[in-house]
Amino acid sequence: MKSCVTIALVPSITSGPWIYWDELEVSARKAAALGFSGIELFTASADAVASDNLSELTRELGLSVGAVGTGAGKVIHGLTLTDPDPAIRAGAVAFIQDMISFGASVGAPAIIGSMQGNVPNGIAREQAMDWLAEGLTTLGSFAETNGVTLIYEPLNRYETNLINRLDDGVDFLGSLNTRNVGLLADLFHMNIEEASLPDSIRRAGSLIGHVHFADSNRGPVGMGHTAMADVAQALIDIAYQGYISAEAFPWPTPDEAAQQTIQSFNQYFG
């Protein structure tokens, strides 16, 4: 398993669960100095960071890009895969395709979290799920042609009314006309929704393609009450080999949150 830390590069967003903020090079150098293996980027768009410059920076520092987030598509542009307006759904697909291409240029998958949207008012759940399936099938196939996987993230009930638990995510991905979409196991969301985090991880097994490492209060691991030793053992049991990426609030400061995270990673996975 590989350690990873999040870096938010969206000036219009001033708060959120990312460890480092702004200044890609400064943050990447800090991550490398602490011993992280990778960085996960949250950018405003696919062209907000030049992939050549990013590749050169990560190569110099011995880092990799663990994943790229797509949430700015919703936060900035209001795009989701389940909007009743077909033009908005098409815009969401196009935005995510651009992010997939950007991620692929540095060997990283794209994550679909908030851009999945919700069941809109006045729309049947079955219709919204069909739109989500259509979007993920198209995007999973697009990612495959770019040599990367697509990562779908179940979110807690306060952020979406589509899919909240890993078990439901497993069933949903099994219904898609692509096998190139994996699941993101976000430990914060799971703390709200899952009866047992370790059991859910074991049932999802090889479908888990990325892990968001945060405690029960979405602070860095070690600042809440999640039984992380049991979670770590479950990930070991399924032979998970991907990134353990800190998507957590930068409490009390970004530098202290990063230090807390790498210490926790080394404690459980080192």
CSV table of C-alpha atoms in Angstrom, one decimal:
chain,number,residue,atom,x,y,z
A,1,MET,CA,0.0,0.0,0.0
A,2,LYS,CA,1.1,3.5,-0.8
A,3,SER,CA,0.8,6.7,1.2
A,4,CYS,CA,-0.8,9.7,-0.5
A,5,VAL,CA,-1.8,13.2,0.6
A,6,THR,CA,-4.4,15.6,-1.0
A,7,ILE,CA,-3.5,19.0,-2.5
A,8,ALA,CA,-6.4,21.5,-3.3
A,9,LEU,CA,-5.6,23.9,-6.1
A,10,VAL,CA,-8.9,25.7,-6.5
A,11,PRO,CA,-8.6,29.4,-5.4
A,12,SER,CA,-12.3,29.9,-5.2
A,13,ILE,CA,-12.7,27.2,-2.6
A,14,THR,CA,-11.5,28.2,0.9
A,15,SER,CA,-12.4,25.2,3.0
A,16,GLY,CA,-12.7,21.5,2.6
A,17,PRO,CA,-11.1,18.1,3.4
A,18,TRP,CA,-7.8,18.5,1.8
A,19,ILE,CA,-4.5,18.6,3.7
A,20,TYR,CA,-2.5,21.0,1.6
A,21,TRP,CA,-3.8,24.1,-0.2
A,22,ASP,CA,-2.4,26.1,-3.1
A,23,GLU,CA,1.3,26.2,-4.2
A,24,LEU,CA,1.6,22.8,-5.9
A,25,GLU,CA,5.4,22.7,-5.8
A,26,VAL,CA,5.7,23.8,-2.2
A,27,SER,CA,3.1,21.3,-1.1
A,28,ALA,CA,4.6,18.5,-3.2
A,29,ARG,CA,8.0,19.1,-1.7
A,30,LYS,CA,6.6,19.0,1.8
A,31,ALA,CA,4.9,15.7,1.0
A,32,ALA,CA,8.0,14.2,-0.4
A,33,ALA,CA,10.1,15.4,2.6
A,34,LEU,CA,7.6,13.6,4.9
A,35,GLY,CA,7.9,10.4,3.0
A,36,PHE,CA,4.6,10.3,1.2
A,37,SER,CA,4.6,8.2,-2.0
A,38,GLY,CA,2.0,10.2,-3.9
A,39,ILE,CA,-0.2,13.2,-4.1
A,40,GLU,CA,-3.9,13.4,-5.0
A,41,LEU,CA,-4.9,16.6,-6.8
A,42,PHE,CA,-8.1,18.6,-6.7
A,43,THR,CA,-8.0,21.1,-9.5
A,44,ALA,CA,-10.4,23.6,-11.1
A,45,SER,CA,-10.1,22.0,-14.5
A,46,ALA,CA,-8.1,19.6,-16.6
A,47,ASP,CA,-5.8,22.4,-17.9
A,48,ALA,CA,-5.3,24.1,-14.5
A,49,VAL,CA,-2.0,22.3,-14.1
A,50,ALA,CA,0.4,21.5,-17.0
A,51,SER,CA,0.9,17.8,-17.1
A,52,ASP,CA,4.4,18.1,-18.4
A,53,ASN,CA,5.4,20.3,-15.5
A,54,LEU,CA,3.6,18.0,-13.0
A,55,SER,CA,5.4,15.0,-14.4
A,56,GLU,CA,8.7,16.8,-14.1
A,57,LEU,CA,8.0,17.8,-10.6
A,58,THR,CA,6.9,14.4,-9.4
A,59,ARG,CA,9.8,12.7,-11.1
A,60,GLU,CA,12.2,15.0,-9.4
A,61,LEU,CA,10.7,14.4,-6.0
A,62,GLY,CA,10.1,10.6,-6.4
A,63,LEU,CA,6.3,11.1,-6.1
A,64,SER,CA,3.5,9.7,-8.2
A,65,VAL,CA,0.0,11.1,-8.7
A,66,GLY,CA,-2.4,8.9,-6.9
A,67,ALA,CA,-5.6,10.3,-8.3
A,68,VAL,CA,-7.3,13.5,-9.6
A,69,GLY,CA,-10.6,14.7,-8.3
A,70,THR,CA,-13.4,15.9,-10.5
A,71,GLY,CA,-15.5,17.7,-7.8
A,72,ALA,CA,-14.8,21.2,-9.2
A,73,GLY,CA,-17.2,20.3,-12.1
A,74,LYS,CA,-20.1,20.5,-9.6
A,75,VAL,CA,-18.7,23.1,-7.2
A,76,ILE,CA,-17.7,25.6,-9.8
A,77,HIS,CA,-19.9,24.7,-12.8
A,78,GLY,CA,-22.9,23.0,-11.3
A,79,LEU,CA,-22.4,19.9,-13.4
A,80,THR,CA,-23.7,16.4,-12.4
A,81,LEU,CA,-24.3,13.1,-14.1
A,82,THR,CA,-27.9,13.0,-12.8
A,83,ASP,CA,-29.2,16.4,-13.7
A,84,PRO,CA,-32.6,16.4,-15.5
A,85,ASP,CA,-31.2,18.6,-18.2
A,86,PRO,CA,-29.5,16.5,-20.9
A,87,ALA,CA,-27.2,19.4,-21.8
A,88,ILE,CA,-25.9,19.6,-18.2
A,89,ARG,CA,-25.4,15.8,-18.1
A,90,ALA,CA,-23.4,16.0,-21.3
A,91,GLY,CA,-21.4,18.8,-19.9
A,92,ALA,CA,-20.6,16.7,-16.8
A,93,VAL,CA,-19.4,13.8,-19.0
A,94,ALA,CA,-17.2,16.2,-21.1
A,95,PHE,CA,-15.7,17.7,-17.9
A,96,ILE,CA,-14.9,14.3,-16.5
A,97,GLN,CA,-13.5,13.1,-19.7
A,98,ASP,CA,-11.1,16.0,-19.7
A,99,MET,CA,-10.1,15.1,-16.2
A,100,ILE,CA,-9.6,11.5,-17.1
A,101,SER,CA,-7.3,12.6,-19.9
A,102,PHE,CA,-5.4,14.8,-17.6
A,103,GLY,CA,-5.1,12.1,-15.0
A,104,ALA,CA,-4.0,9.5,-17.6
A,105,SER,CA,-1.2,11.8,-18.8
A,106,VAL,CA,0.4,11.3,-15.4
A,107,GLY,CA,-0.8,7.8,-14.9
A,108,ALA,CA,-3.6,8.6,-12.4
A,109,PRO,CA,-7.3,7.6,-12.2
A,110,ALA,CA,-10.0,10.2,-11.9
A,111,ILE,CA,-12.5,10.1,-9.0
A,112,ILE,CA,-16.2,10.7,-9.3
A,113,GLY,CA,-17.7,11.8,-6.0
A,114,SER,CA,-19.9,14.9,-5.8
A,115,MET,CA,-20.3,15.0,-9.6
A,116,GLN,CA,-22.6,12.0,-9.4
A,117,GLY,CA,-25.3,14.3,-8.1
A,118,ASN,CA,-28.6,13.3,-6.4
A,119,VAL,CA,-32.0,12.0,-7.3
A,120,PRO,CA,-33.6,15.3,-8.5
A,121,ASN,CA,-36.9,16.5,-7.1
A,122,GLY,CA,-39.7,15.2,-9.3
A,123,ILE,CA,-37.6,12.5,-10.9
A,124,ALA,CA,-38.0,8.8,-10.2
A,125,ARG,CA,-35.0,7.2,-8.5
A,126,GLU,CA,-34.9,4.6,-11.3
A,127,GLN,CA,-34.4,7.3,-13.9
A,128,ALA,CA,-31.6,9.0,-11.9
A,129,MET,CA,-29.9,5.7,-11.5
A,130,ASP,CA,-30.2,5.0,-15.2
A,131,TRP,CA,-28.5,8.4,-15.9
A,132,LEU,CA,-25.8,7.6,-13.4
A,133,ALA,CA,-25.2,4.2,-15.0
A,134,GLU,CA,-25.1,5.7,-18.5
A,135,GLY,CA,-22.6,8.3,-17.4
A,136,LEU,CA,-20.3,5.8,-15.6
A,137,THR,CA,-20.5,3.3,-18.4
A,138,THR,CA,-19.4,6.0,-21.0
A,139,LEU,CA,-16.7,7.3,-18.7
A,140,GLY,CA,-15.4,3.9,-17.6
A,141,SER,CA,-15.0,2.9,-21.3
A,142,PHE,CA,-13.3,6.3,-22.0
A,143,ALA,CA,-10.9,5.8,-19.1
A,144,GLU,CA,-10.1,2.3,-20.4
A,145,THR,CA,-9.1,3.7,-23.8
A,146,ASN,CA,-6.8,6.1,-21.9
A,147,GLY,CA,-5.2,3.2,-19.9
A,148,VAL,CA,-6.6,4.1,-16.5
A,149,THR,CA,-9.5,3.1,-14.3
A,150,LEU,CA,-12.3,5.3,-13.2
A,151,ILE,CA,-13.0,5.5,-9.4
A,152,TYR,CA,-16.6,5.9,-8.1
A,153,GLU,CA,-17.1,7.1,-4.6
A,154,PRO,CA,-20.2,6.3,-2.5
A,155,LEU,CA,-20.9,9.3,-0.3
A,156,ASN,CA,-22.8,9.6,2.9
A,157,ARG,CA,-26.6,10.3,3.1
A,158,TYR,CA,-26.0,14.0,3.8
A,159,GLU,CA,-24.2,14.4,0.5
A,160,THR,CA,-26.1,12.2,-1.9
A,161,ASN,CA,-29.2,10.1,-2.0
A,162,LEU,CA,-27.9,7.8,-4.7
A,163,ILE,CA,-25.4,5.2,-3.3
A,164,ASN,CA,-24.2,5.5,0.3
A,165,ARG,CA,-22.7,2.1,1.1
A,166,LEU,CA,-20.0,0.0,-0.4
A,167,ASP,CA,-22.3,-3.0,-0.8
A,168,ASP,CA,-24.7,-1.0,-2.8
A,169,GLY,CA,-21.8,0.3,-4.9
A,170,VAL,CA,-20.6,-3.3,-5.6
A,171,ASP,CA,-24.1,-4.2,-6.8
A,172,PHE,CA,-24.4,-1.0,-8.9
A,173,LEU,CA,-21.0,-1.4,-10.6
A,174,GLY,CA,-21.9,-5.0,-11.4
A,175,SER,CA,-24.9,-3.7,-13.4
A,176,LEU,CA,-22.7,-1.5,-15.7
A,177,ASN,CA,-21.7,-2.3,-19.2
A,178,THR,CA,-18.1,-1.8,-18.3
A,179,ARG,CA,-15.7,-3.4,-15.8
A,180,ASN,CA,-13.4,-0.5,-15.7
A,181,VAL,CA,-14.9,1.3,-12.8
A,182,GLY,CA,-13.7,0.7,-9.2
A,183,LEU,CA,-14.9,1.8,-5.8
A,184,LEU,CA,-13.5,4.4,-3.5
A,185,ALA,CA,-13.6,3.4,0.2
A,186,ASP,CA,-13.8,6.7,2.0
A,187,LEU,CA,-13.4,5.9,5.7
A,188,PHE,CA,-15.2,9.1,6.8
A,189,HIS,CA,-18.3,8.4,4.7
A,190,MET,CA,-18.1,4.7,5.7
A,191,ASN,CA,-18.1,5.7,9.4
A,192,ILE,CA,-21.5,7.2,8.9
A,193,GLU,CA,-23.1,4.5,6.7
A,194,GLU,CA,-21.5,1.1,7.3
A,195,ALA,CA,-22.4,-1.3,10.1
A,196,SER,CA,-18.8,-2.5,10.0
A,197,LEU,CA,-16.0,-0.9,8.1
A,198,PRO,CA,-13.8,-4.0,8.0
A,199,ASP,CA,-16.6,-6.3,6.9
A,200,SER,CA,-17.7,-3.9,4.1
A,201,ILE,CA,-14.1,-3.7,2.9
A,202,ARG,CA,-13.8,-7.4,2.8
A,203,ARG,CA,-17.0,-7.8,0.9
A,204,ALA,CA,-16.0,-5.2,-1.7
A,205,GLY,CA,-12.6,-6.8,-2.1
A,206,SER,CA,-10.8,-6.3,-5.3
A,207,LEU,CA,-13.4,-3.7,-6.5
A,208,ILE,CA,-11.8,-1.2,-4.1
A,209,GLY,CA,-9.4,0.9,-6.2
A,210,HIS,CA,-8.7,3.8,-3.9
A,211,VAL,CA,-9.0,4.6,-0.2
A,212,HIS,CA,-9.6,8.0,1.5
A,213,PHE,CA,-7.8,8.0,4.8
A,214,ALA,CA,-9.7,10.1,7.4
A,215,ASP,CA,-10.9,9.6,10.9
A,216,SER,CA,-14.5,9.6,12.1
A,217,ASN,CA,-14.6,13.4,12.4
A,218,ARG,CA,-12.9,13.8,9.0
A,219,GLY,CA,-9.8,14.9,10.8
A,220,PRO,CA,-6.4,13.2,10.2
A,221,VAL,CA,-6.4,9.6,11.3
A,222,GLY,CA,-5.7,9.5,15.0
A,223,MET,CA,-7.9,12.4,15.8
A,224,GLY,CA,-11.2,10.5,16.0
A,225,HIS,CA,-12.6,7.2,17.1
A,226,THR,CA,-12.4,5.0,14.0
A,227,ALA,CA,-10.9,1.6,14.9
A,228,MET,CA,-8.2,1.9,12.4
A,229,ALA,CA,-6.3,-1.3,13.2
A,230,ASP,CA,-9.3,-3.3,12.2
A,231,VAL,CA,-9.7,-1.3,9.0
A,232,ALA,CA,-6.0,-1.8,8.2
A,233,GLN,CA,-6.3,-5.5,8.7
A,234,ALA,CA,-9.3,-5.7,6.4
A,235,LEU,CA,-7.3,-3.9,3.7
A,236,ILE,CA,-4.4,-6.3,4.2
A,237,ASP,CA,-6.8,-9.3,4.1
A,238,ILE,CA,-8.1,-8.2,0.6
A,239,ALA,CA,-4.5,-7.7,-0.6
A,240,TYR,CA,-5.2,-4.1,-1.4
A,241,GLN,CA,-2.1,-2.5,-3.1
A,242,GLY,CA,-3.4,1.0,-4.0
A,243,TYR,CA,-3.2,4.4,-2.4
A,244,ILE,CA,-4.2,5.3,1.2
A,245,SER,CA,-4.9,8.9,0.5
A,246,ALA,CA,-5.5,11.5,3.2
A,247,GLU,CA,-8.7,13.4,2.3
A,248,ALA,CA,-9.1,15.1,5.7
A,249,PHE,CA,-9.5,18.5,7.2
A,250,PRO,CA,-6.1,20.2,7.8
A,251,TRP,CA,-6.4,20.2,11.5
A,252,PRO,CA,-4.9,22.0,13.3
A,253,THR,CA,-2.7,23.1,10.4
A,254,PRO,CA,-1.8,21.6,7.1
A,255,ASP,CA,1.7,20.8,8.2
A,256,GLU,CA,0.6,19.2,11.4
A,257,ALA,CA,-2.2,17.3,9.6
A,258,ALA,CA,0.3,15.9,7.1
A,259,GLN,CA,2.7,14.9,9.9
A,260,GLN,CA,-0.2,13.2,11.8
A,261,THR,CA,-1.3,11.4,8.6
A,262,ILE,CA,2.1,9.9,7.7
A,263,GLN,CA,2.7,8.8,11.3
A,264,SER,CA,-0.7,7.0,11.2
A,265,PHE,CA,0.0,5.5,7.8
A,266,ASN,CA,3.4,4.2,9.1
A,267,GLN,CA,1.7,2.9,12.2
A,268,TYR,CA,-0.9,0.8,10.4
A,269,PHE,CA,0.7,0.1,7.1
A,270,GLY,CA,4.5,0.7,7.5
